[in-house]
Amino acid sequence: MKKRLYIELENCIGCRSCLAACTQCGGHEQRNRNYVYDVNPLISRQTMPLMCLHCENPACARSCPAQAIQIHETGAVLSALVEKCIGCQNCTIACPYGIPKFDSEQNLMYKCDLCIDRTKDGIPPMCASVCPSNTLQWLSEEEIATKKSQFALENEKWVSSMPYLEGGTNVKINLPGILQGVEKLF
Amino acid sequence: MPKPILVQPQSIRSYNRAFASHFAKSIFITVILLAVLVFIGTRMFTHLDLNLYGYMVGTLVFIGGFFYRFIAWAERPPTKNLIKKGIRLLFRKSTTKTATNHMVTHQFIWNRGIYRWAQHFLIGWGCILSCFVTFPLVFGWMYFTMEENGYYTVVGMGINLMKVKADGVLSFFFYNALNITAIMVIAGVSMALYRRLKNMQARAEQKFLYDFLPLYMLLLVSVTGLLLTVMNVFFHGKGQPVMSLIHQYSVIITLLYLPFGKLAHIPFRAVSVFAKNYREHYGSQSMKNCRVCGDPFVSTEQSNDVIQILNENDIQFKMQEGFHLAELCLPCRRKYRMSRFSGFNTHEAKVKEANQNAKG
């Protein structure tokens, strides 16, 4: 059964477990590939995670001269193939969310690969498996559909839609209630 | 009455019209060049080693596959752009240093791990040195004659280069060059296979056709090549003709596979020198200042190129604020996304990005 990463942005409590867990994924070589940001750092303590959203038409792969960024059959946009990456950093400039990281010593780009060693077998990625606040969830299509009906609005604002994202993504995002015009109950 | 405007035909040179495609032209030129070199090297086809004729046919087919794959690749917008600018910047001072670093010593692989560097060094240089021996022999660019008993004359491109003692130290290395490189390749491939069995990331991503097949092919080539020596030295050449055919087939299949699988990274590497030159040159010319925070983060040229490449792919990241996302530095681009998620303009808050590195 195909499952997706699903992010309920406003649940984030800023514990950064997802960053720590990311470093522990096999092959990530102790370096995290995701981000947690303060939304309004001088006023409130609200944070939000920023992950690779695994675009359906990934700008990083489109801008890669070496075809080093491959797309897995699950839809995950993989990290650069180590033998092909030529270190031009086009992908870091092209990504609309600023996700790819670059190691100039190794002349190699690395980015979230959705823990492909786990997710290809249906095991949740490291970040989702440790998230204590249900911000990052690993859900089947039916479960996402249930979520959608729960927060359904006429304008379909609930999920990754164009005004908030740049094109279709494999990771689904639930925008904060304030943007949806609803108060969420948990 | 207005004068009729004479439309000059575009300067179409007749040799360009002679070919159906870029592909056909490239192959024609390469094959002709090869034929001329063989003609010179073999002293007008008098010293061609017909024992190696299978490899010659294999190489010609390989050239077809090679151009097919890499011309298609070079047509992609980002690749086309990088190759065009890379060639223009080829004669920079730093090119020699970068090329040595990327293609001879592979320092970036050393930085990824000494084990990986060692395996790559053994496989890579084992293969390159073998090619330096094999192809000159196949095309007759190098051969040996014996005019005087006990001494070989080494002939390169039809010119007598040197005389070596038939049982001397130097000739020992000449005879055993391919044995030595075969041992290098076998050692390197064994290290690579061991890593593929143990490393978790490798185990997750590797595919038989892409990751294992080239290793098995190199192993097959090296082992059958070494067996030829074993059969000659220890078994008086028994089974040698059969093994020589098996070896020939394995080499030809590896050559044909090269442009389409993992080994295609060998010609890709040259482009990494282009990429380095491109970043250094345009970075020293003018840097792009982030449209939000004003810090320089990439060369203006590359920022514009990426916007252009994305346009060609029908991807527009033009924002309502008036900037293209490729004009924002990475932290600002991430904060800008926060603002789209939250409704608050995070990217405009004058606060440094919080630490994003969890040291595990």
XYZ file of C-alpha atoms in Angstrom:
546
model
C 0.000 0.000 0.000
C 1.415 3.330 -1.013
C 1.964 5.729 1.830
C 2.979 9.351 1.777
C 4.649 11.781 4.076
C 1.982 14.125 5.367
C 2.832 17.303 7.254
C 0.525 19.162 9.615
C 2.590 22.287 9.860
C 1.188 23.957 12.947
C 1.618 20.911 15.188
C 5.361 21.484 15.277
C 6.719 22.138 18.773
C 10.288 22.808 17.638
C 11.909 19.805 19.346
C 14.028 19.111 16.255
C 13.746 15.363 16.732
C 13.314 15.108 12.972
C 16.731 16.714 12.416
C 18.390 14.366 14.884
C 16.629 11.329 13.439
C 17.615 12.316 9.915
C 21.300 12.086 10.822
C 20.773 8.477 11.883
C 19.355 7.223 8.607
C 21.575 4.692 6.843
C 23.749 6.518 4.336
C 23.023 10.017 5.613
C 26.486 9.985 7.198
C 25.452 11.797 10.371
C 24.221 14.865 8.530
C 20.620 15.992 8.581
C 18.909 17.001 5.375
C 15.847 18.798 6.733
C 15.096 22.089 8.445
C 13.009 23.549 11.272
C 12.255 27.270 11.190
C 10.872 29.794 13.633
C 7.865 31.341 11.968
C 8.040 34.695 13.730
C 11.186 34.485 15.804
C 10.884 37.770 17.726
C 7.236 37.359 18.662
C 6.191 33.735 19.070
C 7.651 30.294 19.563
C 5.796 28.675 16.691
C 8.085 26.574 14.496
C 7.513 24.655 11.303
C 9.487 21.896 9.649
C 10.710 22.267 6.086
C 11.339 19.036 4.236
C 11.961 18.185 0.637
C 8.446 17.947 -0.751
C 9.442 15.554 -3.546
C 7.961 17.518 -6.437
C 6.206 15.674 -9.227
C 8.205 17.768 -11.690
C 11.367 18.410 -9.705
C 13.236 21.600 -10.644
C 16.452 20.203 -9.147
C 16.474 17.217 -11.485
C 15.441 19.374 -14.437
C 18.369 21.715 -13.870
C 20.972 18.988 -13.331
C 23.422 18.813 -16.258
C 24.635 15.347 -15.287
C 21.305 13.590 -14.705
C 22.549 12.860 -11.206
C 19.178 13.346 -9.491
C 17.016 10.322 -10.127
C 13.379 9.770 -9.283
C 12.551 6.547 -7.508
C 9.536 4.497 -8.578
C 7.844 5.505 -5.301
C 8.036 9.133 -6.437
C 10.870 10.061 -4.085
C 13.378 12.471 -5.627
C 16.674 10.889 -4.658
C 19.875 12.502 -3.496
C 22.565 13.010 -6.162
C 24.186 9.871 -7.520
C 27.692 10.055 -6.095
C 29.394 9.080 -9.325
C 27.485 11.506 -11.523
C 27.233 14.700 -9.441
C 29.640 17.219 -10.966
C 29.279 19.845 -8.269
C 27.768 22.656 -10.349
C 25.120 23.411 -7.674
C 22.414 24.217 -10.214
C 20.002 22.172 -8.105
C 20.537 24.323 -5.010
C 19.663 27.404 -7.057
C 16.722 25.782 -8.841
C 14.949 24.233 -5.842
C 11.981 26.497 -4.955
C 12.282 25.528 -1.275
C 16.078 25.737 -0.887
C 16.439 22.114 0.191
C 19.604 20.642 -1.419
C 22.799 20.965 0.596
C 26.227 20.974 -0.935
C 29.466 19.540 0.385
C 32.309 21.337 -1.371
C 34.956 19.001 0.083
C 33.299 15.962 -1.449
C 32.085 17.930 -4.465
C 28.678 16.394 -3.873
C 25.108 17.534 -3.390
C 22.988 15.722 -0.814
C 19.312 16.106 -0.107
C 16.380 14.316 1.497
C 15.820 10.978 -0.209
C 12.753 10.238 1.929
C 14.909 7.567 3.647
C 14.508 5.446 0.566
C 16.023 2.404 2.281
C 12.996 2.493 4.598
C 10.161 3.991 2.535
C 10.649 1.675 -0.429
C 9.515 -1.108 1.935
C 6.674 0.955 3.413
C 8.567 1.845 6.611
C 8.104 5.493 7.588
C 11.052 7.834 7.059
C 13.185 8.612 10.119
C 11.675 12.086 10.647
C 8.080 10.833 10.644
C 8.869 7.866 12.868
C 10.234 10.061 15.661
C 7.977 13.119 15.441
C 6.311 13.372 18.893
C 3.639 15.895 17.894
C 2.161 14.262 14.789
C 3.521 17.037 12.598
C 5.158 14.516 10.315
C 2.986 11.534 9.578
C 3.246 8.555 7.271
C -0.225 7.962 5.903
C -1.958 5.904 3.261
C -4.033 7.546 0.552
C -7.272 6.659 2.399
C -6.029 8.213 5.607
C -5.071 11.367 3.751
C -8.536 11.388 2.164
C -10.076 11.168 5.645
C -7.892 14.082 6.755
C -8.996 16.003 3.753
C -12.698 15.498 4.470
C -12.054 16.467 8.091
C -10.679 19.826 7.033
C -12.624 20.158 3.814
C -13.270 23.651 2.676
C -14.915 24.754 -0.500
C -11.777 26.411 -1.752
C -9.701 23.222 -1.293
C -7.103 25.161 0.627
C -6.289 22.402 2.987
C -3.593 20.607 1.117
C -0.598 21.415 -1.018
C -2.175 23.713 -3.515
C -0.651 26.179 -5.915
C -0.741 29.455 -3.974
C 1.394 27.906 -1.253
C 3.560 25.495 -3.205
C 5.189 25.586 -6.619
C 3.461 22.710 -8.359
C 2.367 19.217 -7.381
C 4.301 17.371 -4.689
C 4.421 13.816 -3.447
C 4.545 15.008 0.146
C 1.186 16.405 1.232
C 0.960 19.459 3.407
C -1.813 20.557 5.712
C -1.611 24.305 6.060
C -2.147 25.963 9.433
C -5.782 26.558 10.417
C -5.333 30.294 10.250
C -4.721 30.085 6.518
C -7.624 27.700 6.051
C -9.950 29.964 7.973
C -10.761 27.235 10.493
C -9.903 26.482 14.072
C -8.549 22.988 14.258
C -9.527 20.642 17.053
C -7.161 17.913 18.085
C 8.324 50.566 -56.518
C 10.113 49.029 -53.535
C 13.200 47.114 -54.309
C 12.795 43.388 -53.870
C 14.781 42.289 -50.852
C 17.265 39.640 -51.706
C 17.160 36.957 -49.061
C 20.625 35.592 -48.712
C 20.576 31.875 -48.015
C 22.055 31.162 -44.605
C 25.626 30.082 -44.868
C 25.007 26.405 -45.252
C 28.253 24.725 -45.924
C 27.995 21.751 -48.191
C 29.729 19.428 -45.713
C 27.001 20.153 -43.178
C 24.322 19.204 -45.673
C 26.107 15.960 -46.443
C 24.994 14.366 -43.188
C 21.552 13.335 -42.036
C 22.273 14.303 -38.452
C 24.801 15.532 -35.943
C 25.125 11.910 -34.889
C 25.998 10.711 -38.398
C 28.553 13.472 -38.824
C 30.280 12.775 -35.508
C 30.572 9.082 -36.258
C 31.816 9.666 -39.777
C 34.531 12.060 -38.614
C 35.592 9.761 -35.773
C 35.802 6.678 -37.955
C 37.750 8.524 -40.649
C 40.132 9.905 -38.029
C 40.579 6.432 -36.604
C 41.261 4.999 -40.077
C 43.883 7.674 -40.771
C 45.575 7.030 -37.434
C 45.580 3.297 -38.115
C 47.010 3.929 -41.570
C 49.868 5.973 -40.100
C 50.414 3.791 -37.047
C 50.563 0.496 -38.901
C 52.894 1.790 -41.628
C 50.176 1.649 -44.271
C 48.325 -1.345 -42.835
C 51.387 -3.601 -42.903
C 51.569 -4.242 -39.153
C 47.950 -4.815 -38.132
C 47.490 -7.543 -35.504
C 44.512 -9.417 -36.935
C 44.339 -11.519 -33.807
C 42.743 -8.458 -32.196
C 40.343 -7.723 -35.028
C 37.274 -8.501 -32.869
C 38.179 -5.657 -30.556
C 38.394 -3.303 -33.513
C 34.864 -4.141 -34.670
C 33.695 -3.893 -31.050
C 35.217 -0.426 -30.743
C 33.489 0.777 -33.899
C 30.093 -0.371 -32.563
C 30.977 1.230 -29.225
C 31.556 4.566 -30.975
C 28.014 4.396 -32.347
C 26.538 3.820 -28.892
C 28.795 6.429 -27.352
C 27.693 9.224 -29.671
C 24.054 8.160 -29.489
C 24.064 8.399 -25.693
C 26.117 11.533 -25.253
C 24.610 13.593 -28.047
C 21.175 12.932 -26.530
C 22.571 13.914 -23.147
C 24.188 17.105 -24.433
C 20.835 18.239 -25.849
C 19.332 18.710 -22.375
C 19.136 22.443 -21.612
C 21.374 22.462 -18.487
C 23.976 20.216 -20.114
C 24.027 22.214 -23.325
C 24.539 25.424 -21.377
C 27.338 24.003 -19.247
C 29.201 22.423 -22.163
C 28.953 25.596 -24.237
C 30.300 27.814 -21.448
C 32.744 25.171 -20.234
C 34.456 24.972 -23.614
C 34.695 28.762 -23.721
C 36.376 28.754 -20.294
C 38.607 25.770 -20.949
C 41.853 27.736 -21.096
C 41.834 29.089 -17.592
C 44.935 28.904 -15.452
C 43.284 26.626 -12.934
C 42.071 24.068 -15.506
C 45.160 21.860 -15.217
C 44.963 21.790 -11.446
C 41.222 21.113 -11.394
C 41.491 18.425 -14.064
C 44.302 16.664 -12.184
C 42.313 16.901 -9.005
C 39.070 15.603 -10.492
C 40.285 13.083 -13.019
C 43.716 11.850 -11.905
C 44.009 11.978 -8.132
C 40.247 12.032 -7.371
C 40.660 14.091 -4.239
C 36.901 14.505 -3.817
C 36.546 10.735 -3.483
C 39.324 10.739 -0.877
C 37.177 13.218 1.059
C 34.249 10.815 0.810
C 36.315 8.061 2.406
C 39.729 6.498 1.996
C 38.269 3.042 1.429
C 36.168 4.327 -1.462
C 39.080 6.257 -2.863
C 41.262 3.136 -2.765
C 38.681 0.967 -4.536
C 38.025 3.652 -7.125
C 41.729 4.243 -7.665
C 42.363 0.532 -8.247
C 39.411 0.051 -10.606
C 39.766 3.381 -12.400
C 43.479 3.335 -12.992
C 43.459 -0.385 -13.644
C 40.965 0.190 -16.465
C 42.600 3.339 -17.843
C 46.062 1.765 -17.969
C 44.600 -1.342 -19.618
C 43.017 0.873 -22.264
C 46.342 2.623 -22.811
C 47.866 -0.775 -23.577
C 44.979 -2.443 -25.394
C 43.785 0.209 -27.840
C 47.235 1.050 -29.273
C 47.783 -2.682 -29.805
C 44.360 -3.140 -31.437
C 44.790 -0.236 -33.836
C 48.452 -0.887 -34.480
C 49.568 2.383 -32.910
C 52.082 0.381 -30.923
C 53.764 -2.878 -31.819
C 57.027 -4.710 -31.354
C 59.520 -5.924 -33.919
C 62.657 -7.958 -33.447
C 65.369 -7.063 -35.898
C 68.228 -8.148 -33.737
C 68.025 -11.342 -31.726
C 67.244 -10.743 -28.055
C 66.076 -7.174 -28.518
C 62.597 -5.847 -29.193
C 62.080 -2.557 -30.989
C 59.069 -0.663 -29.651
C 57.265 1.060 -32.525
C 54.814 3.864 -31.690
C 52.779 5.538 -34.476
C 55.135 4.023 -37.042
C 58.253 5.434 -35.392
C 60.938 3.279 -33.800
C 60.798 4.523 -30.208
C 63.317 2.367 -28.354
C 65.072 -0.945 -28.111
C 64.477 -3.102 -25.084
C 66.213 -6.264 -23.985
C 63.775 -9.134 -24.505
C 64.401 -10.460 -20.986
C 65.029 -7.100 -19.327
C 63.164 -5.383 -16.512
C 61.380 -2.906 -18.772
C 60.092 -5.594 -21.095
C 58.889 -7.549 -18.055
C 56.555 -4.649 -17.346
C 55.544 -4.480 -21.016
C 54.580 -8.150 -21.102
C 52.842 -8.055 -17.733
C 51.180 -4.649 -17.908
C 47.737 -6.165 -18.432
C 48.328 -8.770 -15.704
C 49.181 -6.037 -13.231
C 46.162 -3.914 -14.180
C 43.934 -7.018 -14.024
C 45.058 -7.627 -10.454
C 44.383 -3.964 -9.641
C 40.873 -4.208 -11.078
C 40.101 -7.496 -9.318
C 41.226 -6.043 -5.982
C 39.208 -2.862 -6.528
C 36.085 -4.697 -7.664
C 36.279 -7.013 -4.653
C 36.461 -3.978 -2.365
C 33.513 -2.400 -4.170
C 31.432 -5.582 -3.941
C 32.228 -5.879 -0.231
C 31.094 -2.288 0.305
C 27.886 -2.956 -1.596
C 27.144 -5.873 0.710
C 27.777 -3.889 3.900
C 26.852 -0.240 3.336
C 23.208 0.453 4.196
C 22.704 3.305 1.757
C 24.291 1.274 -1.036
C 22.109 -1.709 -0.175
C 18.996 0.434 -0.316
C 19.645 2.083 -3.645
C 21.683 -0.399 -5.659
C 20.189 -2.161 -8.646
C 21.556 -5.210 -10.350
C 21.748 -3.713 -13.827
C 23.096 -0.364 -12.757
C 25.431 -1.107 -9.860
C 26.393 -4.772 -9.955
C 26.558 -5.565 -13.658
C 29.488 -3.212 -14.412
C 31.404 -4.677 -11.463
C 30.723 -8.238 -12.605
C 31.691 -7.343 -16.168
C 34.995 -5.808 -15.047
C 35.606 -8.875 -12.915
C 34.881 -11.171 -15.859
C 37.211 -9.210 -18.132
C 40.033 -9.242 -15.587
C 39.665 -12.874 -14.566
C 39.477 -14.210 -18.127
C 42.438 -11.997 -19.047
C 44.499 -13.348 -16.179
C 43.456 -16.908 -17.058
C 45.002 -16.376 -20.500
C 48.347 -15.774 -18.825
C 47.834 -18.730 -16.488
C 47.041 -21.015 -19.432
C 50.088 -19.864 -21.345
C 52.531 -20.023 -18.469
C 51.343 -23.117 -16.587
C 49.373 -25.217 -19.090
C 51.386 -24.779 -22.273
C 48.573 -22.773 -23.823
C 45.918 -25.439 -23.365
C 42.436 -23.935 -23.790
C 43.958 -20.591 -24.623
C 42.112 -20.082 -27.947
C 38.715 -20.629 -26.298
C 39.544 -18.430 -23.336
C 40.817 -15.730 -25.665
C 37.415 -15.665 -27.370
C 35.561 -15.529 -24.037
C 37.819 -12.673 -22.991
C 37.184 -10.883 -26.259
C 33.409 -11.182 -25.879
C 33.530 -9.935 -22.289
C 35.569 -6.874 -23.270
C 33.291 -6.045 -26.198
C 30.112 -6.360 -24.107
C 31.630 -4.104 -21.431
C 32.517 -1.543 -24.108
C 29.008 -1.609 -25.568
C 27.474 -1.274 -22.095
C 29.749 1.621 -21.100
C 27.741 4.612 -22.401
C 24.437 3.348 -21.007
C 25.132 2.268 -17.440
C 27.119 3.327 -14.466
C 30.386 3.512 -16.396
C 28.918 6.484 -18.283
C 30.231 8.615 -15.437
C 33.727 8.370 -16.962
C 33.063 10.905 -19.743
C 30.778 12.861 -17.351
C 33.772 13.628 -15.166
C 35.246 15.994 -17.734
C 32.160 18.166 -17.277
C 32.933 18.518 -13.563
C 36.028 20.477 -14.620
C 33.744 22.662 -16.755
C 31.449 23.155 -13.750
C 34.318 24.211 -11.495
C 35.647 26.666 -14.099
C 32.147 28.001 -14.677
C 31.598 28.698 -10.997
C 35.056 30.205 -10.465
C 35.023 32.401 -13.546
C 31.528 33.853 -13.249
C 31.841 34.019 -9.452
C 34.843 36.331 -9.826
C 33.001 38.450 -12.395
C 29.840 39.356 -10.541
C 27.936 37.825 -7.679
C 24.187 37.779 -7.352
C 22.888 39.534 -4.289
C 19.927 37.884 -2.611
C 16.804 39.884 -3.350
C 15.727 39.671 0.278
C 18.805 39.897 2.506
C 21.266 41.339 -0.033
C 24.056 38.839 0.592
C 25.922 37.485 -2.428
C 25.259 33.754 -2.763
C 25.996 32.633 -6.358
C 27.281 34.145 -9.583
C 24.829 36.341 -11.476
C 25.464 34.221 -14.549
C 24.450 30.978 -12.850
C 21.343 32.497 -11.301
C 20.265 33.743 -14.749
C 21.171 30.436 -16.367
C 19.079 28.457 -13.910
C 16.108 30.768 -14.480
C 16.547 30.273 -18.223
C 16.869 26.484 -17.906
C 13.749 26.286 -15.751
C 11.910 28.409 -18.314
C 12.881 25.963 -21.042
C 11.417 23.232 -18.863
C 8.243 25.273 -18.461
C 8.843 25.901 -14.773
C 8.244 29.472 -13.613
C 9.113 30.460 -10.075
C 8.266 34.117 -10.487
C 6.729 35.327 -7.229
C 4.102 38.011 -6.719
C 6.723 40.016 -4.771
C 8.556 40.445 -8.086
C 11.514 38.144 -7.641
C 12.291 34.748 -9.088
C 13.009 32.114 -6.443
C 16.442 31.532 -7.993
C 17.310 35.093 -6.983
C 17.001 34.314 -3.276
C 19.790 32.871 -1.164
C 19.036 29.474 0.332
C 18.121 30.562 3.897
C 15.904 33.333 2.535
C 14.244 30.939 0.119
C 13.444 28.585 2.984
C 12.167 31.430 5.166
C 10.097 32.691 2.257
C 8.406 29.282 2.146
C 7.667 29.620 5.861
C 5.947 32.871 5.035
C 3.817 31.143 2.413
C 2.896 28.442 4.918
C 2.177 30.738 7.848
C 1.048 34.047 6.423
C 3.740 35.907 8.383
C 6.674 37.306 6.389
C 9.372 35.252 8.068
C 11.944 36.160 5.420
C 11.635 39.849 6.289
C 12.321 39.410 9.996
C 15.897 40.530 10.595
C 16.896 37.411 12.460
C 19.724 35.097 11.503
C 18.730 31.610 10.487
C 18.676 29.299 13.520
C 21.158 26.463 13.644
C 19.953 23.781 11.265
C 22.628 21.188 11.861
C 21.894 18.411 14.263
C 25.254 16.835 14.878
C 24.422 13.185 15.330
